[in-house]
Tab-separated table of C-alpha atoms and ligand atoms in Angstrom:
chain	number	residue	atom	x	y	z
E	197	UNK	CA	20.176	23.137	-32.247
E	198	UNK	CA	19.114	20.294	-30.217
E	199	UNK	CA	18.684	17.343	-31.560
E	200	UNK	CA	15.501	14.761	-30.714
E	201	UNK	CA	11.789	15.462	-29.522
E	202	UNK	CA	10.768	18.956	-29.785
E	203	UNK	CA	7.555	20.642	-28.439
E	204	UNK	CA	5.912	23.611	-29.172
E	205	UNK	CA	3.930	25.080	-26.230
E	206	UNK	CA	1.530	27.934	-27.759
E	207	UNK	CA	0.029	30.090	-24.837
E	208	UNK	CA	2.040	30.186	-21.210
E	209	UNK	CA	-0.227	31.816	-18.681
E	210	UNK	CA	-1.063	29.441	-15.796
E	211	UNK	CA	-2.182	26.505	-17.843
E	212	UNK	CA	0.863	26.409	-20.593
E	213	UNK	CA	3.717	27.352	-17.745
E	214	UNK	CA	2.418	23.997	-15.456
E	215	UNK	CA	2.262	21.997	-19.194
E	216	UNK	CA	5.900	23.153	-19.182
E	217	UNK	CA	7.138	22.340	-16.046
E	218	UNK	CA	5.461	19.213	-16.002
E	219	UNK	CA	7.203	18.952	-19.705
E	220	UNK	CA	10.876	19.699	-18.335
E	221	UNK	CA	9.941	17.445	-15.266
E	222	UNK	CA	9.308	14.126	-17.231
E	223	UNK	CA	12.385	14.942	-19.719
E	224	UNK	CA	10.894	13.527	-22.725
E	225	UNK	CA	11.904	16.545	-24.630
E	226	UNK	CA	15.080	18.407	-26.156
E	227	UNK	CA	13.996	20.656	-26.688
E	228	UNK	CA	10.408	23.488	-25.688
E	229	UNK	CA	9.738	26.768	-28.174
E	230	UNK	CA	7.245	28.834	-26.142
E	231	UNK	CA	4.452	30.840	-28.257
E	232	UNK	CA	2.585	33.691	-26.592
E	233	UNK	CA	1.311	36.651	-28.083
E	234	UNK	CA	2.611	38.625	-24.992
E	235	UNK	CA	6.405	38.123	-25.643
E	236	UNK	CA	7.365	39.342	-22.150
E	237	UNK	CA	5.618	36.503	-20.811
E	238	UNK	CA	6.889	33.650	-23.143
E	239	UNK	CA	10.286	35.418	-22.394
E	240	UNK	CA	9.672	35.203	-18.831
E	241	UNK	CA	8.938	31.699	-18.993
E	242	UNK	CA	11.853	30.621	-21.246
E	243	UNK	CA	14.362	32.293	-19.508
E	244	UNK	CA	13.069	30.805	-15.901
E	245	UNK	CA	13.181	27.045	-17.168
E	246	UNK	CA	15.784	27.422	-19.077
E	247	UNK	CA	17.546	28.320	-15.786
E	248	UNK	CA	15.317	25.728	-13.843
E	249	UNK	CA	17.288	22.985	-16.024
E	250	UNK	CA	20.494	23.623	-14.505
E	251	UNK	CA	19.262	21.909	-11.250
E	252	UNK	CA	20.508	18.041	-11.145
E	253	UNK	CA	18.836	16.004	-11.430
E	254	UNK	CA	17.029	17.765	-14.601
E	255	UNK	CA	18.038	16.949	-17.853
E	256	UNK	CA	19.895	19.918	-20.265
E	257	UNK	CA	16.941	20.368	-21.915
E	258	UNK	CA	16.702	23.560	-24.020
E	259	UNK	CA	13.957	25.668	-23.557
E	260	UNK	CA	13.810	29.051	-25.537
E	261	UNK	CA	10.774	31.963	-26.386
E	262	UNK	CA	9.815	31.338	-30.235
E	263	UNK	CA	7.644	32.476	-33.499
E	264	UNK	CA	5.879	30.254	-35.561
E	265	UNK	CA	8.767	29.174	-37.198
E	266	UNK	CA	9.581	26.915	-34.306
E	267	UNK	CA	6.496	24.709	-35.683
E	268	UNK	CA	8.737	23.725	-38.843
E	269	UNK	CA	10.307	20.598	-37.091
E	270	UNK	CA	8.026	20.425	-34.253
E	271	UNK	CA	6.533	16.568	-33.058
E	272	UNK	CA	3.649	18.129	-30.723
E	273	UNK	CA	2.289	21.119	-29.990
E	274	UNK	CA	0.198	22.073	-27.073
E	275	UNK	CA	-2.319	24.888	-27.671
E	276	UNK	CA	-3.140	26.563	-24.191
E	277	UNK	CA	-3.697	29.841	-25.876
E	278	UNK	CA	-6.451	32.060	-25.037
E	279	UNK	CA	-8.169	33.874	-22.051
E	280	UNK	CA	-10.156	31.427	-19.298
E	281	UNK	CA	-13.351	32.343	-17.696
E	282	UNK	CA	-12.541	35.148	-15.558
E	283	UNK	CA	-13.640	34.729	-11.323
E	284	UNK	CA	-15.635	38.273	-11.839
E	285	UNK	CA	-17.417	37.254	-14.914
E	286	UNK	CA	-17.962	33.938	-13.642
E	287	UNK	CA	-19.513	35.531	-9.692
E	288	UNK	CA	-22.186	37.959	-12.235
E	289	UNK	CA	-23.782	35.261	-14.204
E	290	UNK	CA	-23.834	32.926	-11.263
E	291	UNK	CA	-21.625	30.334	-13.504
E	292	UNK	CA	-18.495	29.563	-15.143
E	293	UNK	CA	-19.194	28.672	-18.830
E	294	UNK	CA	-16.659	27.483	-20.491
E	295	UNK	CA	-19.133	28.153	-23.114
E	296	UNK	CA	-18.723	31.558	-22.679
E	297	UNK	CA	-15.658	31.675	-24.395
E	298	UNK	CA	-16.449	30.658	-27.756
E	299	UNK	CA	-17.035	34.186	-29.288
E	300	UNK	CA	-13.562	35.322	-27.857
E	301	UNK	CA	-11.337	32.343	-27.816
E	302	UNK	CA	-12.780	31.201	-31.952
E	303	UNK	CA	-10.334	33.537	-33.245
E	304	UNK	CA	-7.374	32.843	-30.853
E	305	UNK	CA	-7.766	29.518	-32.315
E	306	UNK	CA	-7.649	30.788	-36.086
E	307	UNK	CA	-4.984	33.000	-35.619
E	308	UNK	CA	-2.978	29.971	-33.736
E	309	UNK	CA	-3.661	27.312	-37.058
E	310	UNK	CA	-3.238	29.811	-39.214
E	311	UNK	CA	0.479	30.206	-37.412
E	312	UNK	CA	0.494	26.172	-36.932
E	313	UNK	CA	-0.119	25.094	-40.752
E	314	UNK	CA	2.248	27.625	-42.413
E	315	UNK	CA	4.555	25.862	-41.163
E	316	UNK	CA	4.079	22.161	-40.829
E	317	UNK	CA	1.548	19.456	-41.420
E	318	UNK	CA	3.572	16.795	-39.482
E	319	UNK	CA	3.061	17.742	-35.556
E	320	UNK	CA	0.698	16.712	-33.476
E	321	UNK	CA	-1.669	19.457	-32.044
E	322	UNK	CA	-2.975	18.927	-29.145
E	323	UNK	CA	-5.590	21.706	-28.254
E	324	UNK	CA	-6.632	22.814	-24.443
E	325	UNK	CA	-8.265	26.269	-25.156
E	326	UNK	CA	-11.974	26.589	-24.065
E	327	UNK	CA	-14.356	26.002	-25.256
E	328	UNK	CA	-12.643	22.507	-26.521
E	329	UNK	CA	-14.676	20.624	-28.346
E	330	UNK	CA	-15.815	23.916	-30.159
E	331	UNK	CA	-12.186	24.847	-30.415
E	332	UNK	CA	-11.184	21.142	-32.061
E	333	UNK	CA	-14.036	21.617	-34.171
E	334	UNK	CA	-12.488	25.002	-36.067
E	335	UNK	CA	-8.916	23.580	-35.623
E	336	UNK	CA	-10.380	20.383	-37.664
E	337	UNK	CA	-12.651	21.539	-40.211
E	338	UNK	CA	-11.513	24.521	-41.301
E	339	UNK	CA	-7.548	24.830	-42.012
E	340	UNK	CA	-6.504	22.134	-44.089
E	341	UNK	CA	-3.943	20.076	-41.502
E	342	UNK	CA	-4.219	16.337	-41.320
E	343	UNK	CA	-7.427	15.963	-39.087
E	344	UNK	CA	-5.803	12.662	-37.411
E	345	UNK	CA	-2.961	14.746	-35.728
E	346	UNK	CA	-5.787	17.621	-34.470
E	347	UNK	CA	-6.978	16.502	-30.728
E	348	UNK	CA	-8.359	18.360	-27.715
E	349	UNK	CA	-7.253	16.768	-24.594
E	350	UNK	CA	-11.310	16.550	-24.128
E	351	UNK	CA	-12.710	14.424	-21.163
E	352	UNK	CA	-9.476	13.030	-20.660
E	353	UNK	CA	-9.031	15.446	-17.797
E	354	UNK	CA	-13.064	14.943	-16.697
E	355	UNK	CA	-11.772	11.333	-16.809
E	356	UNK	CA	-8.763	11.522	-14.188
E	357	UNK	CA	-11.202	12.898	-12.215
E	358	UNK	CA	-13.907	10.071	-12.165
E	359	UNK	CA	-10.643	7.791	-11.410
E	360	UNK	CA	-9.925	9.543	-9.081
E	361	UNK	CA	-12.914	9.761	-7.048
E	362	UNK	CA	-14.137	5.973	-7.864
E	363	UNK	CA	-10.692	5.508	-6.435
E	364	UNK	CA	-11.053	7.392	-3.536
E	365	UNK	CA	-14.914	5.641	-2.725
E	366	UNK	CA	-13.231	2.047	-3.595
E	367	UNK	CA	-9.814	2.885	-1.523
E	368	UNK	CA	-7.738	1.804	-4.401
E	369	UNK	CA	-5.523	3.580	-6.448
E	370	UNK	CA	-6.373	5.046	-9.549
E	371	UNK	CA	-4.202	3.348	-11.304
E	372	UNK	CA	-6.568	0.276	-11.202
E	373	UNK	CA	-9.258	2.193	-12.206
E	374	UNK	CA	-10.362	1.928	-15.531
E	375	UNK	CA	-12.974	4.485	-16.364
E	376	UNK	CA	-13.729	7.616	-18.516
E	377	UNK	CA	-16.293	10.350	-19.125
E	378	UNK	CA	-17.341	10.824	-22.351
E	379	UNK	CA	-19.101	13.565	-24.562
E	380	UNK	CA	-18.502	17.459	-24.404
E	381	UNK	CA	-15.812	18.606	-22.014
E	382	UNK	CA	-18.270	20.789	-20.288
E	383	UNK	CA	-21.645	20.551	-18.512
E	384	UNK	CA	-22.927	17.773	-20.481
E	385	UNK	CA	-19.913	15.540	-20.023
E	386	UNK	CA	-21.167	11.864	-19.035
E	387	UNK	CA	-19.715	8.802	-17.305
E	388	UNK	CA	-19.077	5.849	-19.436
E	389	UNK	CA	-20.218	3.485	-15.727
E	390	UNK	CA	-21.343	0.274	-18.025
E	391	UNK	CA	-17.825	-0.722	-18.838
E	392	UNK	CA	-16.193	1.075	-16.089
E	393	UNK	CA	-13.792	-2.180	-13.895
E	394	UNK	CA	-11.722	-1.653	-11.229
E	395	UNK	CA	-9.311	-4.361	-10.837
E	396	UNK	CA	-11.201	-6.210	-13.777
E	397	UNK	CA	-14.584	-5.884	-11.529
E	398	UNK	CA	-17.397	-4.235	-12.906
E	399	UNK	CA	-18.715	-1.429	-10.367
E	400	UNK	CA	-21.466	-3.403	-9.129
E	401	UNK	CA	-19.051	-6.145	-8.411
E	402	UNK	CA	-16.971	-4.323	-6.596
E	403	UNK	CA	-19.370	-2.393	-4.697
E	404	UNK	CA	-20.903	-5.894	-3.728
E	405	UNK	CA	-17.161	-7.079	-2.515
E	406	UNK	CA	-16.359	-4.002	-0.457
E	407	UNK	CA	-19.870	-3.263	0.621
E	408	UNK	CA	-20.286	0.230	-0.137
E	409	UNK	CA	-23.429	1.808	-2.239
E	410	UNK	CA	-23.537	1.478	-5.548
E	411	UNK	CA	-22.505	4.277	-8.078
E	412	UNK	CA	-25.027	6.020	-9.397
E	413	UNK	CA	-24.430	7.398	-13.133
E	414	UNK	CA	-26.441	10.817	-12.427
E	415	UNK	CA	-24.837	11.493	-8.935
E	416	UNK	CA	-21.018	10.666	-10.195
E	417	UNK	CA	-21.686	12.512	-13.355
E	418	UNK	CA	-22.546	15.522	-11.597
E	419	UNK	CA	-19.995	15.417	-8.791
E	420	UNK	CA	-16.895	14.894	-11.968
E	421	UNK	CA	-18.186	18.338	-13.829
E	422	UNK	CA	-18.358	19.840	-9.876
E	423	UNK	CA	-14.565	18.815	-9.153
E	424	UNK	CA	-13.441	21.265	-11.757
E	425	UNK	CA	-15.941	24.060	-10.246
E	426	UNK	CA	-14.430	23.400	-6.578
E	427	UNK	CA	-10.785	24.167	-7.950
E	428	UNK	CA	-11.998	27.129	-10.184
E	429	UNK	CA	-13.972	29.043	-7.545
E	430	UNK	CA	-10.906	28.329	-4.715
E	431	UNK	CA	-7.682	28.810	-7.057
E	432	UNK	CA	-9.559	30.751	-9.679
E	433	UNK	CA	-8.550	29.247	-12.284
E	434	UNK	CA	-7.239	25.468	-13.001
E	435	UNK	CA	-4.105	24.026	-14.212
E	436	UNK	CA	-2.574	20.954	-12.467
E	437	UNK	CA	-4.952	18.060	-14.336
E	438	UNK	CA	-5.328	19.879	-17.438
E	439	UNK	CA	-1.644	20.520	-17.860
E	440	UNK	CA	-0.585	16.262	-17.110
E	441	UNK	CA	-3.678	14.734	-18.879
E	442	UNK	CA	-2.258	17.177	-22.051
E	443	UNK	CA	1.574	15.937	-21.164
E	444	UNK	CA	0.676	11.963	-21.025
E	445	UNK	CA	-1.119	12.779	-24.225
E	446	UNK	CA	2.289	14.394	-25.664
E	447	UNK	CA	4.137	11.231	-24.617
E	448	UNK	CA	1.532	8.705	-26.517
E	449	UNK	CA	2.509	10.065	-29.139
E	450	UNK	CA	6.156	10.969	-29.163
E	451	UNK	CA	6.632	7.071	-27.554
E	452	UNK	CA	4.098	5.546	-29.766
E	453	UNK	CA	1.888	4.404	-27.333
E	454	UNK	CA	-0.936	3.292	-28.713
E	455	UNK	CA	-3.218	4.168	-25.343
E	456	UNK	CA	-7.049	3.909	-25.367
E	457	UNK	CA	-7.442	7.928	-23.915
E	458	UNK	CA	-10.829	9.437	-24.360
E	459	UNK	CA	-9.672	12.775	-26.540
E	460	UNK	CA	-11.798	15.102	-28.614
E	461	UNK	CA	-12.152	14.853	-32.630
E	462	UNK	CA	-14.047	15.204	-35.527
E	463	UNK	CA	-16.437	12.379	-34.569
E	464	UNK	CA	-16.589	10.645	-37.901
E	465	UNK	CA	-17.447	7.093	-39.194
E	466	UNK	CA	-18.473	6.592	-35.350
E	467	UNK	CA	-21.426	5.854	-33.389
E	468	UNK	CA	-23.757	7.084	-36.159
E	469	UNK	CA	-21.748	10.653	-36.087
E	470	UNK	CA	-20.574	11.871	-39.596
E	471	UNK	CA	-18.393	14.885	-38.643
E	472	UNK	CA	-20.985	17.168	-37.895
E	473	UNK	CA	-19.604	17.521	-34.220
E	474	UNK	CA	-16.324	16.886	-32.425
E	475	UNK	CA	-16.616	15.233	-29.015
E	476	UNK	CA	-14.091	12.789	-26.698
E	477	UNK	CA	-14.846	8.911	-27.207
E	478	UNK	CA	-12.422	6.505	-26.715
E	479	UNK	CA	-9.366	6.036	-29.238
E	480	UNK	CA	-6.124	4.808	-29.884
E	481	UNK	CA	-3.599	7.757	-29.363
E	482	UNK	CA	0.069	6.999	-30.776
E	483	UNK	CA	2.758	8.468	-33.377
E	484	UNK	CA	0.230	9.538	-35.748
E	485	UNK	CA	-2.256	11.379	-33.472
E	486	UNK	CA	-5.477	9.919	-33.172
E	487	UNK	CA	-5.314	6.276	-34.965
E	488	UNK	CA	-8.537	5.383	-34.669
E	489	UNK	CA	-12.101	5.370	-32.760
E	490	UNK	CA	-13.645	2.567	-30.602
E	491	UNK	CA	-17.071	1.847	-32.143
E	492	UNK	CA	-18.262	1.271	-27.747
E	493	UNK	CA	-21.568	-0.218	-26.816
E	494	UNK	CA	-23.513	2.433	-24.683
E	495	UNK	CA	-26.464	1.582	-22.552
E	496	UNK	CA	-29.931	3.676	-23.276
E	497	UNK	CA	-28.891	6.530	-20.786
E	498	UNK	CA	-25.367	6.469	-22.184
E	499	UNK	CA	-26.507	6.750	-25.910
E	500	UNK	CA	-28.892	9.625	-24.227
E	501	UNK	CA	-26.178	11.809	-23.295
E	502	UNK	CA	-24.078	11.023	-25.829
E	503	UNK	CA	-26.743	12.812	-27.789
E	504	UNK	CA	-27.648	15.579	-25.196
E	505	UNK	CA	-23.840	16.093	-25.214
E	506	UNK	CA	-23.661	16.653	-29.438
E	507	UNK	CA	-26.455	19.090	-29.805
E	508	UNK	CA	-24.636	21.086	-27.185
E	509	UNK	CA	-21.272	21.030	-28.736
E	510	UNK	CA	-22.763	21.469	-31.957
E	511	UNK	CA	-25.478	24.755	-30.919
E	512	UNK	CA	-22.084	26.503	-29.541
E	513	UNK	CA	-20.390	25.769	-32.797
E	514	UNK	CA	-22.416	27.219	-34.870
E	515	UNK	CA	-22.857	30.493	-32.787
E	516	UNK	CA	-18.982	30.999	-33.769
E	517	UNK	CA	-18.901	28.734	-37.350
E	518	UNK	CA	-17.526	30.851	-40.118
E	519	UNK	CA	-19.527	29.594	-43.302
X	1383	LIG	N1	-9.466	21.817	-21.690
X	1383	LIG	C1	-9.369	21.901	-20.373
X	1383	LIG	O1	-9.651	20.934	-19.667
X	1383	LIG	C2	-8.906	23.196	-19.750
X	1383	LIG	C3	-8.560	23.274	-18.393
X	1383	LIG	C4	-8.100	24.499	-17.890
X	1383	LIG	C5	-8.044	25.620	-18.729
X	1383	LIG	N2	-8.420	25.471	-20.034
X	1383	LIG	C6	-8.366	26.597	-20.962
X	1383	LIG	O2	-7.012	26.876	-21.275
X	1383	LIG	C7	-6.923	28.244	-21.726
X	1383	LIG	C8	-5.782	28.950	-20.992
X	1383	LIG	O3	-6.137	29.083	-19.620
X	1383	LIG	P1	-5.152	29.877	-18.621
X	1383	LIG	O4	-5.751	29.771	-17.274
X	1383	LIG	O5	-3.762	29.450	-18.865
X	1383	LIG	O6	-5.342	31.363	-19.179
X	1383	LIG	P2	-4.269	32.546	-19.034
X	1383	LIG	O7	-5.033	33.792	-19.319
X	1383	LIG	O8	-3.519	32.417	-17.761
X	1383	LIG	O9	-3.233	32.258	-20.224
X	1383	LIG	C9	-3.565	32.422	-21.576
X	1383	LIG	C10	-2.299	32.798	-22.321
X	1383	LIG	O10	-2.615	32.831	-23.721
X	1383	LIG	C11	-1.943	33.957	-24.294
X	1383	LIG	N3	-2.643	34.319	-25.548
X	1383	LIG	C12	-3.829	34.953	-25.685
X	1383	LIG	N4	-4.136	35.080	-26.985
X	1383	LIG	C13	-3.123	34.506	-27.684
X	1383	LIG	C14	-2.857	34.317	-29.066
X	1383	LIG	N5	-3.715	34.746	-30.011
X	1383	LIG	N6	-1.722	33.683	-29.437
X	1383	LIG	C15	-0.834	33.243	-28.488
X	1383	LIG	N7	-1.036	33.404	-27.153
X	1383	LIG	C16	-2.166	34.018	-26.767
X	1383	LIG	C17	-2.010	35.028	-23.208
X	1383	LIG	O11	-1.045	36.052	-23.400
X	1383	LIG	C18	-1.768	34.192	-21.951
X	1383	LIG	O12	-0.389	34.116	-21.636
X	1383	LIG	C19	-8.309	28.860	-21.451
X	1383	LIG	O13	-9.071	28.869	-22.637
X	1383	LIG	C20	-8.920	27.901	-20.438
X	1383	LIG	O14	-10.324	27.917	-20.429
X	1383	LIG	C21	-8.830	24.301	-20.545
């Protein structure tokens, strides 16, 4: 048995196989246990990157198809279980709903914690299965796993995005972008502009410095939900983002990180939330999951979505809620 950090990837179709070769890539584990209730698949996939490790310069780690038991001595596990909106379902309702997916994906979820929490309460889960926030929402409320080590990678992925395309107007990279979307990872998803910086400037700064318009919440907003359309309706489904924004979520916490990452939880004791929903806002991501919240300031349109957002999240919830 390999000794150090072990992940558990649960669900391998396009999403979980890039979360694991993006996992062997940055070598931070010993050792991956794949999960997937089609055991040719996870078979498939062990037995390829498993193989894929004995190219230099790759490090030995061991990567093998599992059960549940695997969870026992687990430090993360990445839920990618569960079917994504399909391209034909998607073309006949003129729209792909993530929201869609609530009535089938609720009890992928259930069956996955209820495979999870028999055998540990000591990983951290990290859930990507649509529809998220919904998803985090069962995860957290109903099994009884600590809630601080339940977290949906959220509108951390909406949030590379908005870096990436402030980045891209600005000519800078990304890197010194600081900026995140906030809210349901979904249609309502919002950007957090007011205390958006590059390089320490504020976005009007900056768009004063380098002369170009200024960003307009409404028009960004819209074109960071759009990005994930443009890959969706091209690739048919999408993969790359979602599977590093989970990864550099894995490593916060197996290296302690302590990183501000906008991830989805329980919102609780937070900007006048009282666990009735779970959303992304800011927090501080390290060993033990989800550490704590930021208690942000929001401007009036910010605070407006922020709302628009929760009565979303919440309406879809409770369409799937088991009471
Ligand atoms: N949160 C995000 O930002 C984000 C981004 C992309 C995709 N997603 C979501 O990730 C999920 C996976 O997407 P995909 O494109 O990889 O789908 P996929 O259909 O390619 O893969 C899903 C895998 O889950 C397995 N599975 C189904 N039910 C299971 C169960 N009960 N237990 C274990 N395994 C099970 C399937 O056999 C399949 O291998 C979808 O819900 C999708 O909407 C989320």
């Amino acid at each position: 048995m390999a000794h150090g950090p072990h992940l558990v990837i649960i669900g391998v179709g396009h999403v979980g196989s890039d979360v694991l070769t993006y996992a062997t890539t940055l070598g931070l584990f010993a050792r991956i246990s794949l999960i997937d209730i089609d055991q040719d698949v996870s078979k498939g996939q062990a037995l390829d990157h498993h193989q894929a490790t004995g190219v230099p310069p790759m490090l030995s780690t061991v990567v093998e198809q599992a059960d549940y038991t695997a969870c026992a001595d687990a430090d993360v596990i990445i839920v990618a279980a569960g079917p994504s909106v399909s391209p034909a379902a998607a073309e006949s309702v003129g729209t792909a709903s993530r929201n869609s997916l609530a009535e089938i994906n609720a009890p992928v979820i259930r069956q996955v914690m209820a495979g999870i929490s028999a055998h540990t309460h000591s990983a951290a889960v990290i859930l990507i299965t649509n529809p998220l926030d919904v998803n985090v929402h069962i995860a957290s409320t109903e099994f009884d796993y600590p809630r601080s080590l339940i977290f949906g990678t959220g509108t951390a992925l909406d949030s590379a995005r908005l870096r990436r395309i402030i980045a891209d107007r600005t000519g800078v990279s990304p890197d010194s972008v600081q900026a995140f979307m906030l809210g349901e990872h979904g249609a309502t998803a919002f950007p957090y502009l007011s205390h958006a910086t590059v390089g320490g400037l504020t976005l009007p700064e900056i768009s004063k410095i380098l002369d170009i318009p200024a960003f307009d919440h409404e028009e960004i907003g819209k074109a960071v939900v759009d990005a994930a359309f443009d890959v969706f309706y091209s690739k048919k489904w999408t993969s790359s983002g979602i599977a590093r924004s989970a990864i550099a979520l894995a490593r916060n916490v197996v290296l302690d990180q302590k990183a501000v990452a906008p991830v989805c939880t329980v919102a609780d004791g937070v900007l006048g939330f009282h666990g009735e929903v779970s959303l992304s806002l800011p927090a501080i991501v390290g060993a033990n999951g989800v550490e704590r919240h930021l208690e942000i300031p929001l401007d009036d349109w910010e605070t407006e979505h922020l709302t628009i957002s929760a009565e979303s999240v919440r309406r879809v919830y409770d369409s799937v809620a088991e009471h």
